[in-house]
Amino acid sequence: MLRIPCPYCGVRDEDEFRWGGQSHITRPGLDATETVWADYLFNRDNPKGIQYERWLHAFGCGRWFNLARHTVTHEILAAYRMGDPKPPLGRGAE
Amino acid sequence: MTAVQPFRLPSGGRIDRDRPIRFSCNGRSLVGYAGDTLASALLANGVRVVGRSFKYHRPRGILSAGIEETNAIFRVDTGKLSVPLVRATLQPLEEGLVATTENAVPNVDFDFGRILDFTHGLWPAGFYNKTFKWPSWHWYEGLIRHSAGSGRLPTGPDPTEYFQHNLHCDVLVVGAGPAGLAAALAAGRSGARVVLIEQEPVLGGALLWDGGEIGGTPAETWRAAAAAELANTANVRILTSTSVAGCYDHNVLMAVDRSDATGADRPVERLWKMRAKQVVLATGSIEQPLVFGHNDRPGIMLAGSVRRYVTQFAVAAGRAVVVATNNDDAYRTAFVLQDAGIAMPAIVDSRRRASDRVAEEALRRGLNVMGNSVVVDTTGGRGVTKVAVGELSGDGQSVSGRARWLDCDALAMSGGPSPTVHLYSQAGGKLRFREDLVAFVPDGCRQHVRVAGAANGTVDLAGVLAEGTDAGAAAARDCGFAAIAAALGRNSEPAGLVGSVRWAPGGTTSRQWVDFRHDVTVADIELAVRENYVSVEHLKRYTTVGMSIDQGKTSNLNALSVLASLTDRTIPKVGTTTFRPVFSPVSMGTITAGTTDHLYSPARLLAAHDWHAANGAEFESYGAWRRPACYRKAGEARQAAINREVLAVRHAVGLFEATPLGKIEVKGPDAADFLNRIYVNNMATLQPGGIRYGLMLSENGIVIDDGVAARLASDHYLVSTSSGNADRITGWLEEWHQCEWPHLKLVLSSVTAQWAVLTVAGPRARELLAGLESDIDFSSHAFPHMTIRTGRLAGVPVRVQRVSFSGEASFEVSLPACSARAMWEAWMRAGAANGIEAIGIEAILVLRLEKGFLHVGSDTDGTTNAFDVGFGAIIAKKSGDFVGRRSLMRPNDARQDRRQLVGLEPLQAADSLVAGAHLIHEAGAARRSEGFVTSAARSPTLEKSIGLGLLERGFGRRGETVTVFDNGRSFKARVVDPVFYDPKGERLNG
């Protein structure tokens, strides 16, 4: 079970949260080609490494935020607000 | 009445000889002492055969004294509880305990299953993958299911009480042996919050049976002082009889606490969910068996366990014990046995020589040491009576010469300690192979986990204590506490070397056991190699080695060593299988902790629930809500009740509680803009006071909800969702606002539970409401259909929406939930003269079906888009983007041959449509389904069967006849306008 640092509430258990998939995805406009739109709907990155992803503190403050998480070790390298850009990650994470 | 315990030593042991305990095993009445485990008491009584092996049903005896036990597995009845698959080595002896071996027919001393042993050549590893095929597997299934398994589930209710507890601490120490005690002392003295967990009832681990000296004083003195200090330290919490079963991410650990299992009337089991900043694992090591011919006979035990039975329980494993070993530790067993007066025919050491001090001690004691030798075989029917010893060749690869047979009645074997690294590996710790231990040891963990003592591959007591102290102190410092590591003085004595031979070369490999629990032999590993299952993960699954209830604690290392040898690889190259929770058994009840039956999920009750319950409501669960499906009067059948309710709404007035309807307030200058991006409809053009029916789509264009939105002011909307979707749509709106359009200025608030909703519907609905004290004008011209009014009704603040799911004039009255019950009762009284009836869900569904109103989730599925339900015209008039719009522009979404919503009527009055029936295209050989019936009912209003369906090209096929296929029956139906009743909407708008 992960212990997740909500930017608003502090560290809480994973079961207070809901995972929201890959973050920093730009929603295409109505003029998007079929390929771009299908990519937006169905394709996501699947890194063996650091992933920037959305989380919702469903049983807490109810706010969405972002995490940088290593998908193999589950180490959480950063937590930042929804809408903020990807933060620089220190190498001293290991 | 003290019965004779033939193998109980006359003195010593941590048992209370003044408290005899009577128990029974497989029908025999026996006596032990307080402080015994079931296993030690059985050994003391000379019970040799305690079980039958899983596959071959060979007689087996006690192997060990701990959790690694593979053979002494019983069903244990303590009067409070009946539990199968109990390890006798972990079961404290209790008065009246009844132990039964379950996988032997008729009993453990004579088992018909032994025939499988005599025919063992037919049942190698994986035999079931190659047999039982003709004529069909099911021919054999019954017999195999009956004979498989090792125990029977108890019947009847479980008397155990289960609890779950949470625990946070700075330093968590797992294991209270010397390393764990030292770590807990160091961390505790620093002031850190420490939790110390020990699976035995008493602290001390190996110090309880291995004695020795610490700093010149007996180890027992040190142990008792440490335990006392920890008990008296306020910031230290001790959990005994508690086993840490799993180690998860971010230093979350799970432990099962059975300290309350005995004693009280009801057994109690607790699950501890622990979160620690730092973890110290002092989990010790498990001695490994040796592999040789017939190494599974009763009387063949692990050497350290034999020693423990003498020192902790005053029990002798036999009267003449041979010791076989590849390391120094087993010599200590020999010394202890000799001191207890037990004959020692030989110590068989696979090494040329033990380390100096040990070899000299053995010489001084006059023990017969056979160096460079291994046990190659044993004989004995019910228990070992002789062992064969052979000399190793120069290269250690074979046994030369003829074997010498030695008489004995027990064999204490030792393959050296394997550090218990399960929890450490679950935490993500890496392992490396140490040649001098011939075992895997910890090699760095990315989590805040340290390992100390035998679990870290340290075997001398002084080293163990020093490591424990260092680990505890470092853990405390990492939590911000000042901790001093006291120097305990490292012993310069080198660890006794472990020889590399655990497997006697040569001999009949089908009779050399690697996994006692699953009856896996060296021959099975050879077979796996021949069939190319050479990855250690494949070996495990193909042979089932390490997959039984012991999870390979005494077999995994030997199995991969044999595999390495057979495939010419080094042991580290072969590697280990993945370690996963749980390390020790966890009851399902502990995990659920009482959240069963009505506590399984929260029940949501309607505001007027008590009235419904008292008036014949037949409740069903709709999501989490308990709602009346219908109200049955005395003697009334369910369908009759539903029909009566439908007709009451059509001809008089019905009252329905619609509280579960989702209600979301959307308020702010950008509220209209926001809703326009969510809804398919144009919500910005809605005038204040107006209500509009709207559709919400997923980004993929699929219908996810329909409902009405009311505009209370230019910046204030009240969104209502279908009842099952209230929470989901609230989350949906929040997600879009927070993640995609945070610049829009608005606030969302779900008020579903705050407002109860009572719906009054029918030609006399207006009469009822107009008769109540109110500042709202309910007359038809003042309050048209699809508008909202706020005000007071009978003294209570209300929001009244004139919307209809039934097709009659209908008013959905939202009022504070606390007022709902009283209001309901008042209206039932006030409407009595007008023939008011309480209406349940089933009647509502029939009423809406008669009007062809959509029920999202019934009439739509995961492929139904906005066009399919007839929203094409509305979408054409909407400008701007909304969620799902781009998807509707895809060619496939606009095709005319998609399944489209239609009405259906059977041609024959006797036929009835059923939801789920298929609509069949019959032309030629291509008989296929063109769609299906989505909702159906026998309408009491129209006195015929009606239904909705999704039919290919449905919009263009009105008037056509289709074939309905329902469970083997076919009949014809006509495609009609889905609005069966009042198509002009006169009753709706009246």
Coordinates of C-alpha atoms in Angstrom, one line a residue, chain A residues 1-4 13 18 25-34 37 40-42 54 56 62-64 72-76 82 94, chain B residues 166 168 248-250 252 273 275 445-446 677 699-700 731 734-736 738-741 880-887 889-891:
Chain A
M1 CA 0.0 0.0 0.0
L2 CA 1.4 3.3 -1.0
R3 CA 1.6 6.3 1.4
I4 CA 0.8 9.2 -0.8
D13 CA -2.8 5.8 2.8
R18 CA -8.1 7.2 -6.8
I25 CA -2.2 15.3 -21.7
T26 CA -3.5 18.1 -23.8
R27 CA -7.1 17.7 -25.0
P28 CA -7.3 18.1 -28.8
G29 CA -9.8 20.5 -30.4
L30 CA -12.6 19.6 -32.7
D31 CA -10.2 20.0 -35.7
A32 CA -8.0 17.1 -34.5
T33 CA -7.3 14.4 -37.1
E34 CA -8.7 10.9 -36.5
W37 CA -8.1 12.0 -31.4
Y40 CA -5.9 11.0 -27.0
L41 CA -8.7 8.5 -26.3
F42 CA -6.9 5.2 -26.2
R54 CA -2.9 12.1 -11.8
L56 CA -7.6 12.2 -6.7
G62 CA -11.5 15.9 -3.1
R63 CA -8.8 17.6 -5.1
W64 CA -6.9 16.3 -8.1
V72 CA 8.9 -0.4 -10.6
T73 CA 9.9 0.6 -7.1
H74 CA 6.8 2.7 -6.3
E75 CA 9.0 5.4 -5.0
I76 CA 7.2 8.8 -5.1
M82 CA -2.8 20.0 -10.9
E94 CA 17.7 6.4 -4.8
Chain B
N166 CA -3.7 0.6 12.9
H168 CA 2.3 4.1 13.5
Y248 CA 4.5 -3.8 1.5
D249 CA 5.5 -0.6 -0.2
H250 CA 6.5 2.4 1.9
V252 CA 3.6 -0.7 5.5
K273 CA -1.7 -2.6 9.8
R275 CA 3.3 2.1 9.2
C445 CA 17.1 -2.4 0.2
R446 CA 15.7 0.7 -1.4
R677 CA -19.1 21.9 -22.4
E699 CA -15.2 11.5 -24.5
N700 CA -15.8 8.4 -26.7
G731 CA -16.8 13.3 -9.7
E734 CA -15.1 17.9 -10.6
E735 CA -12.6 16.2 -12.8
W736 CA -13.3 18.3 -15.8
Q738 CA -10.2 20.8 -11.8
C739 CA -8.1 19.2 -14.5
E740 CA -9.1 20.6 -17.8
W741 CA -10.9 24.0 -17.3
G880 CA -19.1 24.8 -29.7
D881 CA -17.3 21.8 -28.3
F882 CA -18.6 19.5 -25.6
V883 CA -17.3 16.3 -24.1
G884 CA -17.6 13.6 -26.7
R885 CA -18.4 15.8 -29.7
R886 CA -15.3 15.0 -31.6
S887 CA -16.1 11.3 -31.3
M889 CA -17.8 13.2 -35.9
R890 CA -16.1 9.9 -36.6
P891 CA -17.6 8.1 -39.6

